[in-house]
Amino acid sequence: GAGVSQSPSNKVTEKGKDVELRCDPISGHTALYWYRQRLGQGLEFLIYFQGNSAPDKSGLPSDRFSAERTGESVSTLTIQRTQQEDSAVYLCASSLARGTGYLYGYTFGSGTRLTVV
Amino acid sequence: AQSVTQLGSHVSVSEGALVLLRCNYSSSVPPYLFWYVQYPNQGLQLLLKYTSAATLVKGINGFEAEFKKSETSFHLTKPSAHMSDAAEYFCAVSGPLNDYKLSFGAGTTVTVRA
């Protein structure tokens, strides 16, 4: 597609439920990134994919968080047993390949606003 | 480890006045530095980047930033603010060892007064 697409744009869930957030990167972008933006804070790195492997998932806050990617396409971020502190905007970005982000910049999606009640 | 600090969470300027957003970085290796803008309910858009070429970097929408190694700074400026500049601005850093990972500042919200 023309840009990075994320769905849903908004999600309200009850504490303890599982949620899945979806990211469609730009076609041909092999690198994909997930970030979390809490209210009033900067973005926190969660995980990086090169193709369908995740060389760095050091930013995932707990084992309730997991992510996968199908080939060089769609990625899904799953949060199990959601807690109120998981409320945030989850942003996905993609770039042509690792290392090109600093050359060309990363293309970010509009994010999924997750609210846990 | 690399990090950035943005001074001032909110900046208010009059239309036509200078916009100055401050960013200081910490890095043990030559950094790559970025400024992103985020409009309400939108993703982040790259304004400009420094990747060890010219120290004065020009970006989109009339913004520019100067890399000053001696001051470990990468402040963002625009000579004349426009109403459309109202947004949140983020400074970010990465480096050659982890060029895929951006470390962001907390952001500065800019409001423009008519």
mmCIF file of C-alpha atoms in Angstrom:
data_model
loop_
_atom_site.group_PDB
_atom_site.id
_atom_site.type_symbol
_atom_site.label_atom_id
_atom_site.label_comp_id
_atom_site.label_asym_id
_atom_site.label_seq_id
_atom_site.Cartn_x
_atom_site.Cartn_y
_atom_site.Cartn_z
ATOM 1 C CA GLY A 1 0.000 0.000 0.000
ATOM 2 C CA ALA A 2 0.895 3.657 -0.150
ATOM 3 C CA GLY A 3 1.497 3.975 3.577
ATOM 4 C CA VAL A 4 1.677 1.980 6.777
ATOM 5 C CA SER A 5 -1.796 0.893 7.769
ATOM 6 C CA GLN A 6 -2.793 -0.023 11.319
ATOM 7 C CA SER A 7 -6.016 -1.504 12.606
ATOM 8 C CA PRO A 8 -8.077 -0.966 14.560
ATOM 9 C CA SER A 9 -7.523 2.762 15.003
ATOM 10 C CA ASN A 10 -9.161 2.612 18.418
ATOM 11 C CA LYS A 11 -9.701 -0.307 20.768
ATOM 12 C CA VAL A 12 -11.378 -0.320 24.154
ATOM 13 C CA THR A 13 -11.033 -3.544 26.070
ATOM 14 C CA GLU A 14 -11.737 -4.826 29.528
ATOM 15 C CA LYS A 15 -8.901 -5.586 31.884
ATOM 16 C CA GLY A 16 -7.843 -9.204 31.550
ATOM 17 C CA LYS A 17 -8.906 -9.596 27.914
ATOM 18 C CA ASP A 18 -6.513 -10.339 25.062
ATOM 19 C CA VAL A 19 -6.104 -7.910 22.162
ATOM 20 C CA GLU A 20 -4.533 -8.123 18.724
ATOM 21 C CA LEU A 21 -3.186 -5.100 16.896
ATOM 22 C CA ARG A 22 -2.439 -5.282 13.207
ATOM 23 C CA CYS A 23 0.130 -3.520 11.044
ATOM 24 C CA ASP A 24 0.373 -3.551 7.246
ATOM 25 C CA PRO A 25 3.746 -2.109 6.199
ATOM 26 C CA ILE A 26 4.552 -0.439 2.925
ATOM 27 C CA SER A 27 4.899 -3.025 0.187
ATOM 28 C CA GLY A 28 8.541 -4.016 -0.224
ATOM 29 C CA HIS A 29 9.629 -2.804 3.201
ATOM 30 C CA THR A 30 11.469 -5.658 4.831
ATOM 31 C CA ALA A 31 12.006 -3.978 8.196
ATOM 32 C CA LEU A 32 9.120 -3.381 10.587
ATOM 33 C CA TYR A 33 9.062 -1.820 14.034
ATOM 34 C CA TRP A 34 6.576 -1.511 16.884
ATOM 35 C CA TYR A 35 6.651 1.385 19.329
ATOM 36 C CA ARG A 36 4.445 2.322 22.251
ATOM 37 C CA GLN A 37 3.486 5.896 23.113
ATOM 38 C CA ARG A 38 2.085 6.492 26.554
ATOM 39 C CA LEU A 39 0.250 9.703 27.315
ATOM 40 C CA GLY A 40 2.685 12.592 27.662
ATOM 41 C CA GLN A 41 5.714 10.464 26.889
ATOM 42 C CA GLY A 42 7.915 9.756 23.936
ATOM 43 C CA LEU A 43 7.843 6.562 21.971
ATOM 44 C CA GLU A 44 9.266 3.385 23.461
ATOM 45 C CA PHE A 45 10.781 0.759 21.190
ATOM 46 C CA LEU A 46 9.102 -2.625 21.500
ATOM 47 C CA ILE A 47 10.329 -4.938 18.754
ATOM 48 C CA TYR A 48 12.037 -4.980 15.360
ATOM 49 C CA PHE A 49 11.414 -7.427 12.517
ATOM 50 C CA GLN A 50 13.672 -8.115 9.575
ATOM 51 C CA GLY A 51 11.522 -10.199 7.305
ATOM 52 C CA ASN A 52 9.638 -12.564 9.574
ATOM 53 C CA SER A 53 12.346 -12.874 12.202
ATOM 54 C CA ALA A 54 12.712 -10.599 15.216
ATOM 55 C CA PRO A 55 16.400 -9.932 15.934
ATOM 56 C CA ASP A 56 15.520 -7.527 18.735
ATOM 57 C CA LYS A 57 12.482 -7.874 20.960
ATOM 58 C CA SER A 58 14.157 -6.396 23.979
ATOM 59 C CA GLY A 59 11.540 -3.670 24.350
ATOM 60 C CA LEU A 60 8.586 -5.971 24.949
ATOM 61 C CA PRO A 61 7.558 -5.034 28.515
ATOM 62 C CA SER A 62 6.526 -8.496 29.713
ATOM 63 C CA ASP A 63 5.720 -11.991 28.545
ATOM 64 C CA ARG A 64 2.129 -10.875 28.053
ATOM 65 C CA PHE A 65 3.346 -9.113 24.922
ATOM 66 C CA SER A 66 4.178 -11.019 21.756
ATOM 67 C CA ALA A 67 4.443 -10.216 18.075
ATOM 68 C CA GLU A 68 4.721 -12.085 14.846
ATOM 69 C CA ARG A 69 5.101 -11.266 11.207
ATOM 70 C CA THR A 70 4.058 -13.183 8.137
ATOM 71 C CA GLY A 71 6.862 -13.075 5.587
ATOM 72 C CA GLU A 72 7.616 -9.459 4.763
ATOM 73 C CA SER A 73 4.026 -8.442 5.209
ATOM 74 C CA VAL A 74 1.511 -8.108 7.999
ATOM 75 C CA SER A 75 2.557 -8.024 11.633
ATOM 76 C CA THR A 76 0.386 -8.660 14.669
ATOM 77 C CA LEU A 77 1.122 -7.434 18.181
ATOM 78 C CA THR A 78 -0.759 -9.437 20.805
ATOM 79 C CA ILE A 79 -1.262 -8.388 24.392
ATOM 80 C CA GLN A 80 -2.610 -11.064 26.689
ATOM 81 C CA ARG A 81 -4.466 -10.414 29.932
ATOM 82 C CA THR A 82 -4.432 -6.671 29.375
ATOM 83 C CA GLN A 83 -3.762 -4.339 32.285
ATOM 84 C CA GLN A 84 -4.613 -0.670 32.667
ATOM 85 C CA GLU A 85 -0.953 0.283 32.286
ATOM 86 C CA ASP A 86 -1.099 -1.157 28.770
ATOM 87 C CA SER A 87 -3.273 1.782 27.721
ATOM 88 C CA ALA A 88 -1.289 3.677 25.100
ATOM 89 C CA VAL A 89 -1.005 4.356 21.402
ATOM 90 C CA TYR A 90 0.794 1.540 19.621
ATOM 91 C CA LEU A 91 2.640 2.722 16.537
ATOM 92 C CA CYS A 92 4.055 0.626 13.753
ATOM 93 C CA ALA A 93 6.732 1.792 11.324
ATOM 94 C CA SER A 94 8.498 0.265 8.357
ATOM 95 C CA SER A 95 11.593 0.917 6.281
ATOM 96 C CA LEU A 96 13.129 -0.602 3.157
ATOM 97 C CA ALA A 97 15.640 -2.600 5.155
ATOM 98 C CA ARG A 98 17.618 -2.419 8.329
ATOM 99 C CA GLY A 99 19.816 0.629 8.321
ATOM 100 C CA THR A 100 17.754 2.504 5.762
ATOM 101 C CA GLY A 101 15.663 4.063 8.467
ATOM 102 C CA TYR A 102 18.399 6.509 9.265
ATOM 103 C CA LEU A 103 18.952 7.274 5.591
ATOM 104 C CA TYR A 104 15.353 7.775 4.535
ATOM 105 C CA GLY A 105 13.490 7.943 7.788
ATOM 106 C CA TYR A 106 10.928 5.535 9.044
ATOM 107 C CA THR A 107 7.344 5.616 7.784
ATOM 108 C CA PHE A 108 4.941 5.459 10.683
ATOM 109 C CA GLY A 109 1.325 4.383 10.720
ATOM 110 C CA SER A 110 -1.351 6.396 12.492
ATOM 111 C CA GLY A 111 -1.363 4.036 15.428
ATOM 112 C CA THR A 112 -3.877 2.055 17.451
ATOM 113 C CA ARG A 113 -5.147 3.799 20.560
ATOM 114 C CA LEU A 114 -5.683 1.085 23.172
ATOM 115 C CA THR A 115 -7.732 1.836 26.265
ATOM 116 C CA VAL A 116 -7.993 -0.787 28.979
ATOM 117 C CA VAL A 117 -10.914 -0.236 31.354
ATOM 118 C CA ALA B 1 23.226 3.788 25.446
ATOM 119 C CA GLN B 2 21.808 6.701 23.518
ATOM 120 C CA SER B 3 19.151 9.129 24.651
ATOM 121 C CA VAL B 4 17.725 12.557 23.966
ATOM 122 C CA THR B 5 16.261 15.170 26.264
ATOM 123 C CA GLN B 6 13.792 17.725 25.027
ATOM 124 C CA LEU B 7 13.689 20.885 27.089
ATOM 125 C CA GLY B 8 10.161 22.174 27.549
ATOM 126 C CA SER B 9 7.083 20.032 27.146
ATOM 127 C CA HIS B 10 5.032 22.971 25.852
ATOM 128 C CA VAL B 11 6.008 25.964 23.728
ATOM 129 C CA SER B 12 3.647 28.769 22.766
ATOM 130 C CA VAL B 13 4.582 31.205 20.012
ATOM 131 C CA SER B 14 2.848 33.972 18.139
ATOM 132 C CA GLU B 15 2.189 33.561 14.452
ATOM 133 C CA GLY B 16 5.207 34.926 12.592
ATOM 134 C CA ALA B 17 7.568 34.535 15.547
ATOM 135 C CA LEU B 18 10.620 32.310 15.794
ATOM 136 C CA VAL B 19 10.047 28.686 16.753
ATOM 137 C CA LEU B 20 12.874 27.148 18.810
ATOM 138 C CA LEU B 21 12.628 23.606 20.146
ATOM 139 C CA ARG B 22 15.542 22.307 22.169
ATOM 140 C CA CYS B 23 17.017 18.825 22.043
ATOM 141 C CA ASN B 24 20.184 17.552 23.721
ATOM 142 C CA TYR B 25 21.551 14.106 23.087
ATOM 143 C CA SER B 26 23.738 11.636 24.887
ATOM 144 C CA SER B 27 25.719 9.160 22.837
ATOM 145 C CA SER B 28 29.076 7.422 23.093
ATOM 146 C CA VAL B 29 29.234 6.999 19.320
ATOM 147 C CA PRO B 30 28.497 9.409 16.481
ATOM 148 C CA PRO B 31 24.737 9.794 16.575
ATOM 149 C CA TYR B 32 22.088 9.931 13.919
ATOM 150 C CA LEU B 33 19.551 12.546 14.959
ATOM 151 C CA PHE B 34 16.006 13.123 13.821
ATOM 152 C CA TRP B 35 13.090 15.465 14.324
ATOM 153 C CA TYR B 36 9.585 14.129 13.795
ATOM 154 C CA VAL B 37 6.253 15.944 13.886
ATOM 155 C CA GLN B 38 2.961 14.421 14.956
ATOM 156 C CA TYR B 39 -0.351 16.048 14.119
ATOM 157 C CA PRO B 40 -3.428 15.003 16.115
ATOM 158 C CA ASN B 41 -4.546 11.423 15.413
ATOM 159 C CA GLN B 42 -1.786 10.921 12.868
ATOM 160 C CA GLY B 43 1.469 9.040 12.742
ATOM 161 C CA LEU B 44 4.868 10.641 12.983
ATOM 162 C CA GLN B 45 6.259 12.449 9.961
ATOM 163 C CA LEU B 46 9.976 12.981 9.440
ATOM 164 C CA LEU B 47 10.926 16.672 9.446
ATOM 165 C CA LEU B 48 14.667 16.321 9.026
ATOM 166 C CA LYS B 49 17.655 14.167 9.944
ATOM 167 C CA TYR B 50 21.355 14.453 10.654
ATOM 168 C CA THR B 51 23.562 11.563 9.580
ATOM 169 C CA SER B 52 27.086 13.013 9.863
ATOM 170 C CA ALA B 53 27.041 15.102 6.714
ATOM 171 C CA ALA B 54 26.371 18.861 6.889
ATOM 172 C CA THR B 55 25.834 20.105 10.441
ATOM 173 C CA LEU B 56 23.058 22.485 9.379
ATOM 174 C CA VAL B 57 20.173 20.403 8.161
ATOM 175 C CA LYS B 58 17.189 21.762 6.308
ATOM 176 C CA GLY B 59 13.886 19.943 6.423
ATOM 177 C CA ILE B 60 10.346 20.255 5.261
ATOM 178 C CA ASN B 61 7.935 23.087 6.047
ATOM 179 C CA GLY B 62 10.761 25.614 6.564
ATOM 180 C CA PHE B 63 12.312 23.875 9.567
ATOM 181 C CA GLU B 64 16.033 23.465 10.097
ATOM 182 C CA ALA B 65 18.291 22.114 12.811
ATOM 183 C CA GLU B 66 21.955 22.476 13.631
ATOM 184 C CA PHE B 67 24.106 19.672 15.013
ATOM 185 C CA LYS B 68 26.532 21.061 17.606
ATOM 186 C CA LYS B 69 28.850 18.381 18.894
ATOM 187 C CA SER B 70 30.460 20.675 21.492
ATOM 188 C CA GLU B 71 27.043 21.337 23.017
ATOM 189 C CA THR B 72 25.588 17.872 22.281
ATOM 190 C CA SER B 73 22.582 19.665 20.874
ATOM 191 C CA PHE B 74 20.294 19.402 17.865
ATOM 192 C CA HIS B 75 17.838 22.268 18.276
ATOM 193 C CA LEU B 76 14.999 22.748 15.790
ATOM 194 C CA THR B 77 14.126 26.200 14.486
ATOM 195 C CA LYS B 78 11.751 27.911 12.104
ATOM 196 C CA PRO B 79 12.077 31.645 11.505
ATOM 197 C CA SER B 80 8.371 32.398 11.231
ATOM 198 C CA ALA B 81 5.660 30.278 12.826
ATOM 199 C CA HIS B 82 2.476 29.443 10.965
ATOM 200 C CA MET B 83 -0.788 28.269 12.458
ATOM 201 C CA SER B 84 -0.291 24.926 10.716
ATOM 202 C CA ASP B 85 2.876 24.335 12.793
ATOM 203 C CA ALA B 86 0.758 23.546 15.851
ATOM 204 C CA ALA B 87 1.638 19.929 16.614
ATOM 205 C CA GLU B 88 3.819 17.744 18.803
ATOM 206 C CA TYR B 89 7.482 17.504 17.933
ATOM 207 C CA PHE B 90 9.813 14.665 18.847
ATOM 208 C CA CYS B 91 13.579 14.518 18.784
ATOM 209 C CA ALA B 92 15.082 11.046 18.328
ATOM 210 C CA VAL B 93 18.525 9.432 18.171
ATOM 211 C CA SER B 94 19.973 6.239 16.808
ATOM 212 C CA GLY B 95 23.491 5.123 16.016
ATOM 213 C CA PRO B 96 25.557 2.928 13.736
ATOM 214 C CA LEU B 97 25.497 0.018 16.155
ATOM 215 C CA ASN B 98 21.728 -0.069 16.446
ATOM 216 C CA ASP B 99 20.584 1.847 13.427
ATOM 217 C CA TYR B 100 17.154 0.254 13.467
ATOM 218 C CA LYS B 101 16.210 1.511 16.942
ATOM 219 C CA LEU B 102 15.134 5.062 17.660
ATOM 220 C CA SER B 103 15.245 6.540 21.163
ATOM 221 C CA PHE B 104 12.740 9.359 21.444
ATOM 222 C CA GLY B 105 12.450 12.389 23.647
ATOM 223 C CA ALA B 106 9.242 13.042 25.556
ATOM 224 C CA GLY B 107 8.035 15.511 22.950
ATOM 225 C CA THR B 108 7.269 19.228 22.819
ATOM 226 C CA THR B 109 3.784 20.479 22.059
ATOM 227 C CA VAL B 110 3.730 23.679 20.038
ATOM 228 C CA THR B 111 0.760 26.018 20.072
ATOM 229 C CA VAL B 112 0.615 29.022 17.750
ATOM 230 C CA ARG B 113 -1.256 32.148 18.806
ATOM 231 C CA ALA B 114 -2.931 34.281 16.178
#
